Coordinates of C-alpha atoms and ligand atoms in Angstrom, one line a residue:
X27 CA 60.5 -26.3 44.0
X28 CA 57.3 -27.6 42.6
X29 CA 56.0 -25.1 40.4
X30 CA 52.8 -24.9 38.0
X31 CA 52.4 -23.2 35.5
X32 CA 49.0 -22.4 34.4
X33 CA 48.7 -22.5 30.3
X34 CA 50.8 -23.4 27.2
X35 CA 50.7 -20.5 25.5
X36 CA 54.2 -19.2 24.1
X37 CA 54.1 -17.1 27.7
X38 CA 53.5 -19.8 29.7
X39 CA 56.1 -21.9 27.5
X40 CA 58.8 -19.2 27.8
X41 CA 58.4 -19.0 31.6
X42 CA 58.3 -23.0 32.1
X43 CA 62.0 -23.3 30.0
X44 CA 63.3 -20.6 32.0
X45 CA 62.1 -22.2 35.5
X46 CA 62.8 -25.6 34.3
X47 CA 66.6 -24.4 33.6
X48 CA 66.8 -22.9 37.3
X49 CA 66.2 -26.3 38.4
X50 CA 62.5 -26.3 39.4
X51 CA 60.3 -29.2 38.9
X52 CA 57.9 -27.7 36.8
X53 CA 54.1 -28.9 35.4
X54 CA 52.4 -26.9 32.9
X55 CA 48.7 -27.2 32.8
X56 CA 46.2 -26.3 29.2
X57 CA 43.2 -26.7 28.1
X58 CA 44.2 -27.6 24.8
X59 CA 45.4 -30.4 23.3
X60 CA 48.4 -29.4 22.1
X61 CA 51.0 -26.1 22.9
X62 CA 50.2 -22.9 21.4
X63 CA 46.8 -23.3 20.0
X64 CA 45.4 -19.9 21.1
X65 CA 46.6 -16.6 20.4
X66 CA 50.2 -17.9 20.0
X67 CA 49.0 -19.8 17.1
X68 CA 48.6 -17.7 13.8
X69 CA 49.9 -14.4 14.9
X70 CA 51.7 -12.2 12.4
X71 CA 55.1 -13.1 13.6
X72 CA 56.7 -9.8 13.9
X73 CA 59.5 -9.8 16.4
X74 CA 59.4 -6.1 16.8
X75 CA 62.2 -5.3 19.4
X76 CA 62.1 -1.9 17.7
X77 CA 58.7 -1.1 16.8
X78 CA 57.6 -1.7 20.3
X79 CA 54.8 0.9 21.0
X80 CA 51.8 1.4 23.1
X81 CA 48.9 1.6 21.5
X82 CA 47.9 4.4 23.7
X83 CA 49.6 7.3 22.0
X84 CA 48.8 11.0 22.0
X85 CA 46.6 11.3 18.5
X86 CA 44.8 8.1 19.0
X87 CA 41.8 9.6 20.2
X88 CA 41.1 11.8 17.3
X89 CA 42.3 8.6 14.8
X90 CA 40.0 6.4 16.6
X91 CA 37.0 8.8 16.0
X92 CA 38.0 9.2 12.4
X93 CA 38.4 5.1 12.1
X94 CA 34.9 4.5 13.3
X95 CA 33.2 5.7 10.1
X96 CA 35.9 4.7 7.5
X97 CA 35.6 1.7 5.1
X98 CA 38.9 0.2 6.1
X99 CA 39.1 1.0 9.8
X100 CA 41.9 -0.9 11.8
X101 CA 39.3 -0.7 15.1
X102 CA 36.0 -1.7 15.4
X103 CA 34.0 -1.3 18.5
X104 CA 30.9 -3.5 19.4
X105 CA 27.8 -0.9 19.8
X106 CA 26.6 -2.8 22.4
X107 CA 29.3 -1.8 24.9
X108 CA 30.1 -3.5 27.9
X109 CA 31.0 -1.7 31.0
X110 CA 34.3 -3.6 31.0
X111 CA 34.7 -2.2 27.3
X112 CA 33.7 1.3 28.6
X113 CA 36.5 1.1 31.5
X114 CA 38.9 0.0 29.2
X115 CA 38.7 2.4 26.8
X116 CA 38.7 5.5 29.5
X117 CA 41.8 3.8 30.9
X118 CA 43.5 3.8 27.1
X119 CA 42.2 7.5 26.8
X120 CA 44.0 8.4 30.3
X121 CA 47.4 6.7 28.7
X122 CA 47.2 8.4 25.2
X123 CA 49.3 11.8 26.8
X124 CA 52.9 12.5 25.6
X125 CA 54.1 11.4 29.1
X126 CA 52.2 8.6 29.4
X127 CA 53.3 6.9 25.8
X128 CA 57.2 8.1 27.2
X129 CA 56.8 5.8 30.0
X130 CA 55.0 3.1 28.7
X131 CA 57.0 2.8 25.7
X132 CA 59.7 2.8 27.8
X133 CA 58.7 -0.2 29.5
X134 CA 58.2 -2.2 26.9
X135 CA 61.1 -1.5 25.0
X136 CA 62.8 -2.8 28.0
X137 CA 61.3 -6.1 27.7
X138 CA 61.7 -6.3 24.1
X139 CA 65.0 -5.7 23.9
X140 CA 65.8 -8.2 26.6
X141 CA 64.0 -10.5 24.7
X142 CA 65.7 -10.2 21.7
X143 CA 68.9 -11.2 23.4
X144 CA 67.1 -14.2 24.3
X145 CA 66.0 -14.9 20.8
X146 CA 69.6 -14.7 20.0
X147 CA 71.0 -16.8 22.8
X148 CA 68.1 -19.4 22.2
X149 CA 69.6 -19.5 18.5
X150 CA 72.8 -20.2 19.5
X151 CA 71.7 -23.1 21.8
X152 CA 69.2 -24.8 20.1
X153 CA 69.0 -26.0 16.5
X154 CA 65.0 -25.0 16.2
X155 CA 63.8 -24.4 12.7
X156 CA 60.9 -21.5 13.1
X157 CA 61.6 -19.9 10.1
X158 CA 63.3 -16.9 11.4
X159 CA 64.2 -14.3 8.9
X160 CA 66.5 -11.2 9.7
X161 CA 65.1 -8.8 7.0
X162 CA 64.2 -6.0 9.6
X163 CA 60.6 -4.2 9.7
X164 CA 59.5 -2.5 7.1
X165 CA 56.8 0.4 8.6
X166 CA 54.8 1.7 5.1
X167 CA 53.8 5.2 4.9
X168 CA 50.9 5.7 2.1
X169 CA 50.9 9.9 2.9
X170 CA 52.7 12.8 3.6
X171 CA 51.3 13.4 7.1
X172 CA 52.5 9.8 8.2
X173 CA 56.1 10.9 6.9
X174 CA 56.2 14.0 9.1
X175 CA 54.9 12.1 12.0
X176 CA 57.3 9.7 11.8
X177 CA 60.3 12.1 12.4
X178 CA 59.0 11.9 16.3
X179 CA 59.3 8.5 16.6
X180 CA 62.5 8.8 15.2
X181 CA 63.4 11.0 17.8
X182 CA 62.0 8.3 20.6
X183 CA 64.1 6.0 18.6
X184 CA 67.4 7.8 18.7
X185 CA 66.7 8.1 22.7
X186 CA 66.3 4.4 22.9
X187 CA 69.4 3.6 20.6
X188 CA 67.1 1.2 18.2
X189 CA 68.7 1.5 14.6
X190 CA 66.7 2.2 11.9
X191 CA 66.6 3.7 8.3
X192 CA 64.6 6.2 6.9
X193 CA 63.5 5.5 3.0
X194 CA 62.1 7.0 0.4
X195 CA 59.6 4.7 -2.6
X196 CA 63.0 3.5 -4.0
X197 CA 64.4 2.6 -0.5
X198 CA 61.4 0.9 0.5
X199 CA 61.3 -1.2 -3.3
X200 CA 65.0 -2.1 -2.5
X201 CA 64.2 -3.5 0.5
X202 CA 60.7 -5.2 -0.1
X203 CA 61.1 -5.7 -4.4
X204 CA 57.6 -6.6 -5.0
X205 CA 56.3 -3.3 -3.8
X206 CA 57.5 -2.1 -7.3
X207 CA 54.1 -3.1 -8.8
X208 CA 52.4 -0.2 -6.3
X209 CA 54.8 2.4 -5.8
X210 CA 52.6 4.6 -6.4
X211 CA 50.5 4.4 -3.4
X212 CA 53.4 4.4 -1.2
X213 CA 55.3 7.9 -0.2
X214 CA 58.0 6.2 2.0
X215 CA 58.8 4.1 5.1
X216 CA 61.0 3.7 8.1
X217 CA 63.0 0.5 8.5
X218 CA 64.1 -1.1 11.9
X219 CA 66.5 -3.2 11.1
X220 CA 67.1 -5.1 13.9
X221 CA 63.7 -6.4 14.0
X222 CA 62.8 -10.0 13.0
X223 CA 60.3 -12.3 11.8
X224 CA 59.6 -15.8 12.7
X225 CA 56.9 -18.4 13.1
X226 CA 55.1 -18.0 16.9
X227 CA 53.5 -21.7 16.8
X228 CA 56.8 -23.3 15.6
X229 CA 59.1 -22.0 17.9
X230 CA 56.6 -22.5 21.1
X231 CA 56.5 -26.1 19.8
X232 CA 60.0 -26.6 19.6
X233 CA 60.5 -25.0 23.0
X234 CA 57.7 -27.4 24.4
X235 CA 60.1 -30.1 23.4
X236 CA 63.2 -28.4 24.8
X237 CA 61.1 -28.2 28.3
X238 CA 60.4 -31.6 27.8
X239 CA 63.9 -32.5 27.7
X240 CA 64.5 -30.5 30.9
X241 CA 61.7 -32.5 32.5
X242 CA 58.7 -30.4 32.1
X243 CA 55.5 -32.2 32.4
X244 CA 52.6 -31.1 30.4
X245 CA 49.3 -32.1 31.4
X246 CA 46.9 -31.2 28.3
X247 CA 43.3 -31.5 28.2
X248 CA 43.0 -29.9 31.7
X249 CA 40.5 -27.1 32.2
X250 CA 41.4 -24.5 34.9
X251 CA 38.7 -23.6 37.1
X252 CA 39.5 -22.0 40.2
X253 CA 42.4 -20.8 42.4
X254 CA 42.4 -21.9 46.0
X255 CA 43.8 -19.8 48.8
X256 CA 44.4 -19.4 52.2
X257 CA 45.1 -16.5 54.2
X258 CA 46.7 -14.8 51.4
X259 CA 48.3 -18.0 50.3
X260 CA 47.5 -20.1 46.8
X261 CA 46.9 -24.1 48.3
X262 CA 46.1 -25.4 45.1
X263 CA 44.7 -25.1 41.2
X264 CA 41.2 -26.5 41.1
X265 CA 40.9 -28.1 37.9
X266 CA 38.0 -30.8 35.6
X267 CA 40.7 -33.1 36.3
X268 CA 41.6 -33.1 40.1
X269 CA 43.2 -30.4 42.1
X270 CA 46.9 -29.4 41.2
X271 CA 49.8 -28.6 44.5
X272 CA 52.7 -26.9 44.0
X273 CA 55.0 -24.5 46.0
X274 CA 54.4 -21.7 43.3
X275 CA 52.2 -20.4 40.9
X276 CA 52.9 -18.6 37.7
X277 CA 49.6 -17.4 35.7
X278 CA 50.0 -16.6 31.9
X279 CA 46.4 -17.6 30.7
X280 CA 46.5 -14.6 28.2
X281 CA 42.9 -13.3 27.6
X282 CA 41.3 -15.5 30.1
X283 CA 43.9 -14.7 33.0
X284 CA 41.6 -11.8 34.5
X285 CA 38.5 -14.3 35.0
X286 CA 40.2 -16.2 36.9
X287 CA 42.0 -14.1 38.9
X288 CA 39.1 -11.9 39.8
X289 CA 37.4 -14.2 42.4
X290 CA 40.5 -13.9 44.6
X291 CA 39.6 -10.1 44.5
X292 CA 42.2 -9.2 41.6
X293 CA 41.2 -6.8 39.8
X294 CA 43.4 -7.5 36.3
X295 CA 43.6 -4.6 33.8
X296 CA 43.9 -7.5 30.7
X297 CA 41.1 -7.1 28.5
X298 CA 40.4 -9.6 25.3
X299 CA 41.2 -7.5 21.9
X300 CA 39.9 -9.8 18.9
X301 CA 42.5 -9.7 15.8
X302 CA 42.5 -11.7 12.5
X303 CA 45.3 -13.2 10.4
X304 CA 45.2 -15.2 7.2
X305 CA 47.8 -17.5 6.0
X306 CA 48.0 -18.0 2.4
X307 CA 50.8 -20.5 0.2
X308 CA 53.2 -17.9 -1.7
X309 CA 52.2 -18.1 -5.6
X310 CA 54.7 -16.3 -6.8
X311 CA 58.3 -15.5 -4.9
X312 CA 59.3 -12.6 -6.8
X313 CA 56.3 -10.7 -5.8
X314 CA 55.4 -11.5 -2.2
X315 CA 57.2 -9.8 0.6
X316 CA 60.7 -11.1 2.0
X317 CA 61.0 -10.1 5.3
X318 CA 57.7 -8.1 7.5
X319 CA 55.8 -5.0 7.1
X320 CA 53.1 -2.9 9.0
X321 CA 50.8 -0.8 6.5
X322 CA 50.5 2.3 9.0
X323 CA 47.4 3.7 7.5
X324 CA 45.6 0.5 8.2
X325 CA 47.8 -1.0 11.0
X326 CA 47.7 -4.8 9.3
X327 CA 51.2 -6.5 9.5
X328 CA 52.3 -8.7 6.6
X329 CA 54.5 -11.4 6.9
X330 CA 56.8 -14.0 5.0
X331 CA 57.0 -17.3 7.2
X332 CA 58.3 -19.6 4.9
X333 CA 56.6 -20.5 1.8
X334 CA 53.7 -18.6 3.3
X335 CA 52.3 -15.0 3.8
X336 CA 50.6 -14.3 7.0
X337 CA 48.5 -10.9 7.1
X338 CA 47.5 -9.9 10.7
X339 CA 45.7 -6.7 12.0
X340 CA 41.9 -5.5 13.3
X341 CA 41.4 -4.5 17.2
X342 CA 37.9 -5.6 17.7
X343 CA 36.3 -4.7 21.1
X344 CA 33.3 -7.3 21.3
X345 CA 34.3 -9.0 24.8
X346 CA 35.6 -12.7 24.4
X347 CA 33.6 -13.7 21.3
X348 CA 36.1 -15.5 18.8
X349 CA 33.7 -14.9 15.7
X350 CA 35.2 -14.3 12.8
X351 CA 33.3 -11.5 11.2
X352 CA 33.3 -10.0 7.9
X353 CA 34.2 -6.8 8.5
X354 CA 37.2 -7.9 10.2
X355 CA 39.0 -10.1 7.5
X356 CA 37.8 -7.9 4.8
X357 CA 40.6 -5.3 6.0
X358 CA 43.1 -7.8 6.0
X359 CA 42.4 -8.6 2.6
X360 CA 42.3 -5.5 1.3
X361 CA 45.7 -4.7 2.3
X362 CA 47.4 -7.8 1.2
X363 CA 45.6 -7.1 -2.1
X364 CA 46.6 -3.5 -2.4
X365 CA 50.3 -4.0 -1.8
X366 CA 50.8 -7.8 -3.0
X367 CA 48.6 -8.2 -5.7
X368 CA 50.2 -10.9 -7.2
X369 CA 51.7 -12.8 -4.4
X370 CA 49.0 -14.9 -3.7
X371 CA 46.0 -16.9 -4.9
X372 CA 42.4 -16.6 -4.0
X373 CA 41.7 -17.0 -0.4
X374 CA 39.5 -19.7 1.1
X375 CA 38.0 -19.6 4.5
X376 CA 40.1 -22.3 6.0
X377 CA 43.1 -19.9 6.3
X378 CA 41.5 -17.2 8.0
X379 CA 42.0 -17.3 12.0
X380 CA 40.9 -15.1 14.8
X381 CA 42.1 -15.0 18.5
X382 CA 42.1 -12.5 21.7
X383 CA 45.0 -10.3 22.5
X384 CA 45.7 -10.0 25.9
X385 CA 45.6 -6.1 26.4
X386 CA 46.4 -4.1 29.4
X387 CA 45.5 -0.2 28.9
X388 CA 48.9 0.9 28.7
X389 CA 50.5 -2.0 26.1
X390 CA 52.8 -3.1 29.1
X391 CA 52.5 -6.8 30.0
X392 CA 52.1 -7.2 33.8
X393 CA 54.8 -9.3 35.4
X394 CA 55.8 -10.1 38.8
X395 CA 54.2 -10.7 42.2
X396 CA 51.4 -9.8 44.0
X397 CA 49.9 -9.7 47.1
X398 CA 49.6 -13.6 47.5
X399 CA 52.7 -14.9 49.0
X400 CA 53.1 -17.9 46.0
X401 CA 51.6 -16.5 42.9
X402 CA 52.8 -14.8 40.2
X403 CA 51.4 -13.1 37.0
X404 CA 53.1 -13.4 33.3
X405 CA 50.2 -11.8 30.9
X406 CA 48.8 -9.1 29.5
X407 CA 51.1 -9.1 26.5
X408 CA 48.8 -7.7 24.3
X409 CA 49.7 -7.0 20.9
X410 CA 53.5 -8.0 21.1
X411 CA 53.6 -11.3 23.5
X412 CA 55.8 -13.0 20.6
X413 CA 58.2 -10.2 20.7
X414 CA 58.4 -10.2 24.6
X415 CA 57.9 -13.9 25.4
X416 CA 61.2 -15.1 26.3
X417 CA 62.3 -11.6 27.8
X418 CA 58.7 -12.0 30.3
X419 CA 59.9 -15.9 30.9
X420 CA 63.3 -15.0 32.2
X421 CA 62.3 -12.0 34.1
X422 CA 59.3 -13.9 35.9
X423 CA 61.7 -17.0 36.8
X424 CA 64.1 -14.7 38.3
X425 CA 61.2 -13.3 40.7
X426 CA 60.2 -17.1 41.3
X427 CA 63.4 -18.2 42.1
X428 CA 64.4 -15.2 44.7
X429 CA 67.0 -13.8 42.3
X430 CA 67.4 -10.3 41.0
X431 CA 66.3 -9.8 37.6
X432 CA 69.0 -8.9 34.8
X433 CA 67.0 -5.9 33.8
X434 CA 65.0 -3.5 35.3
X435 CA 61.7 -4.3 36.4
X436 CA 60.2 -1.1 37.3
X437 CA 56.6 -0.3 36.3
X438 CA 55.9 -3.8 35.0
X439 CA 54.1 -5.6 38.2
X440 CA 50.4 -5.0 38.8
X441 CA 51.2 -2.1 41.7
X442 CA 51.4 0.0 38.9
X443 CA 47.1 0.4 39.2
X444 CA 46.9 0.1 42.3
Ligands
LIG8 C1 46.0 -10.7 14.9 C2 46.9 -11.0 15.8 C3 48.4 -10.7 15.1 C4 49.7 -10.5 16.2 N1 50.8 -10.6 15.6 C5 51.8 -10.1 17.1 C6 53.2 -10.0 16.0 O1 53.5 -10.0 15.2 N2 54.0 -10.1 17.5 C7 53.7 -10.1 18.3 O2 55.0 -9.9 19.4 N3 53.1 -10.6 19.1 C8 51.7 -10.5 18.1 N4 50.5 -10.5 18.7 C9 50.4 -10.8 19.6 C10 50.5 -12.5 20.6 O3 50.2 -13.3 19.6 C11 50.0 -12.8 21.7 O4 50.4 -11.5 23.0 C12 50.6 -13.9 22.5 O5 50.4 -15.1 21.7 C13 50.0 -14.3 24.1 O6 50.5 -15.6 24.3 P1 49.8 -15.7 25.7 O7 50.6 -17.0 26.4 O8 49.7 -14.9 26.9 O9 48.4 -16.1 25.1 P2 48.0 -17.5 24.5 O10 48.6 -18.0 23.3 O11 46.3 -17.1 24.3 O12 48.0 -18.8 25.7 C14 46.8 -18.8 26.8 C15 46.3 -19.9 26.7 O13 45.7 -20.6 28.2 C16 45.2 -21.3 28.0 N5 44.1 -21.4 28.6 C17 43.2 -20.5 28.8 N6 42.2 -20.6 29.6 C18 42.3 -22.0 30.2 C19 41.7 -22.8 31.6 N7 41.3 -21.8 32.2 N8 42.3 -23.6 31.8 C20 43.6 -23.9 31.2 N9 44.2 -23.5 29.8 C21 43.8 -22.2 29.7 C22 44.7 -21.4 26.4 O14 44.1 -22.7 25.8 C23 45.6 -21.2 25.9 O15 46.8 -21.9 25.1 C24 49.2 -10.9 17.5 C25 48.0 -11.2 18.4 C26 46.7 -11.5 16.9 C27 45.5 -11.8 17.9

């Protein structure tokens, strides 16, 4: 069967890989000249299988109000609110109850754990060098209040059988020795023992080659303009390089998915949430992070990838613009200097990066069929697209191939919004 996969972000490439392994004739269409130049390019590299959680959580509305006036806030909202931003915020709010959080988290953890298994299989099967580190993920608490709040998280982690350890300051330093320089700034941490970190861009490129070896055709520099349909069936994809015809179509266009699907009458709840990262060479190995951390106060991730450190964070709601705003990268720089003051040298502008997370209000991606006979979605992976990529690719392959997925797919498709 001929399958067209719309785009070569990490989600599209993972989809193409498993579809090709199932014996389908796969073509990937991508507007850029190379794979993974969108949001999959310079993310924080965290494989947060255990720390998979939706942003919408009890307590977030109050925190968000405080962030709006804080000097170093993880959330920035453009005051010129558009209707789609208001709608997104409203939908986020509706998901901030304890019961919604529980449901959403369970769906995310299901996909993430499946991905964890798939990464392990991939590592066994292929000799990819993608700077994988298995040091766990250390969530850093700076206040007593955060330590207390972590108790609730631990109950959830126990329920999902996630392996973790609660650490005092000495424990945090043992996990990340360079924190010795800032021990007075931290109160403790939670370490997700099985979480990992790795370079998403490198992996995406290795996987692209593996796809090519399986016969996948990649057409770069092709811009998808419209999906043509007739009687609730897709009859082709219109691009600036002509039409593409296939038997089945998988849409994995990240933040652009909603716009492309809208003329078909599909109201996809995927909103672009801007995030920032800085990538810098390590100046002093002993003073740099060895694995990956999450600073709970500022919601900033710091990850060691080979000889570099990447620091990433911020949720900026400002539509589709990818402008690097000073307020956006100020907080990431502040957190890195605050926790690892001796790790890196001076930051230059070419080390800064920005892109859009394809976010759903409930944090869970949208994977599965829609009411068009031969159209499938694999999008809306938000903050955790790297973590969930392989699991999502496997699921969409099973659905497209007419097989029963290996995990429960309840609540993953778009019908949960209808
Ligand atoms: C600052 C930041 C830090 C992050 N950190 C992490 C992390 O630590 N761990 C984690 O798991 N996730 C993280 N994420 C999230 C993760 O990066 C995303 O969820 C993931 O990259 C989404 O992948 P995607 O393939 O859906 O989208 P993308 O990678 O954006 O791919 C979409 C592709 O579609 C192409 N495209 C779009 N429109 C068209 C068109 N009309 N025609 C043709 N091609 C088109 C684009 O060129 C692009 O290549 C982070 C994100 C950000 C912004």
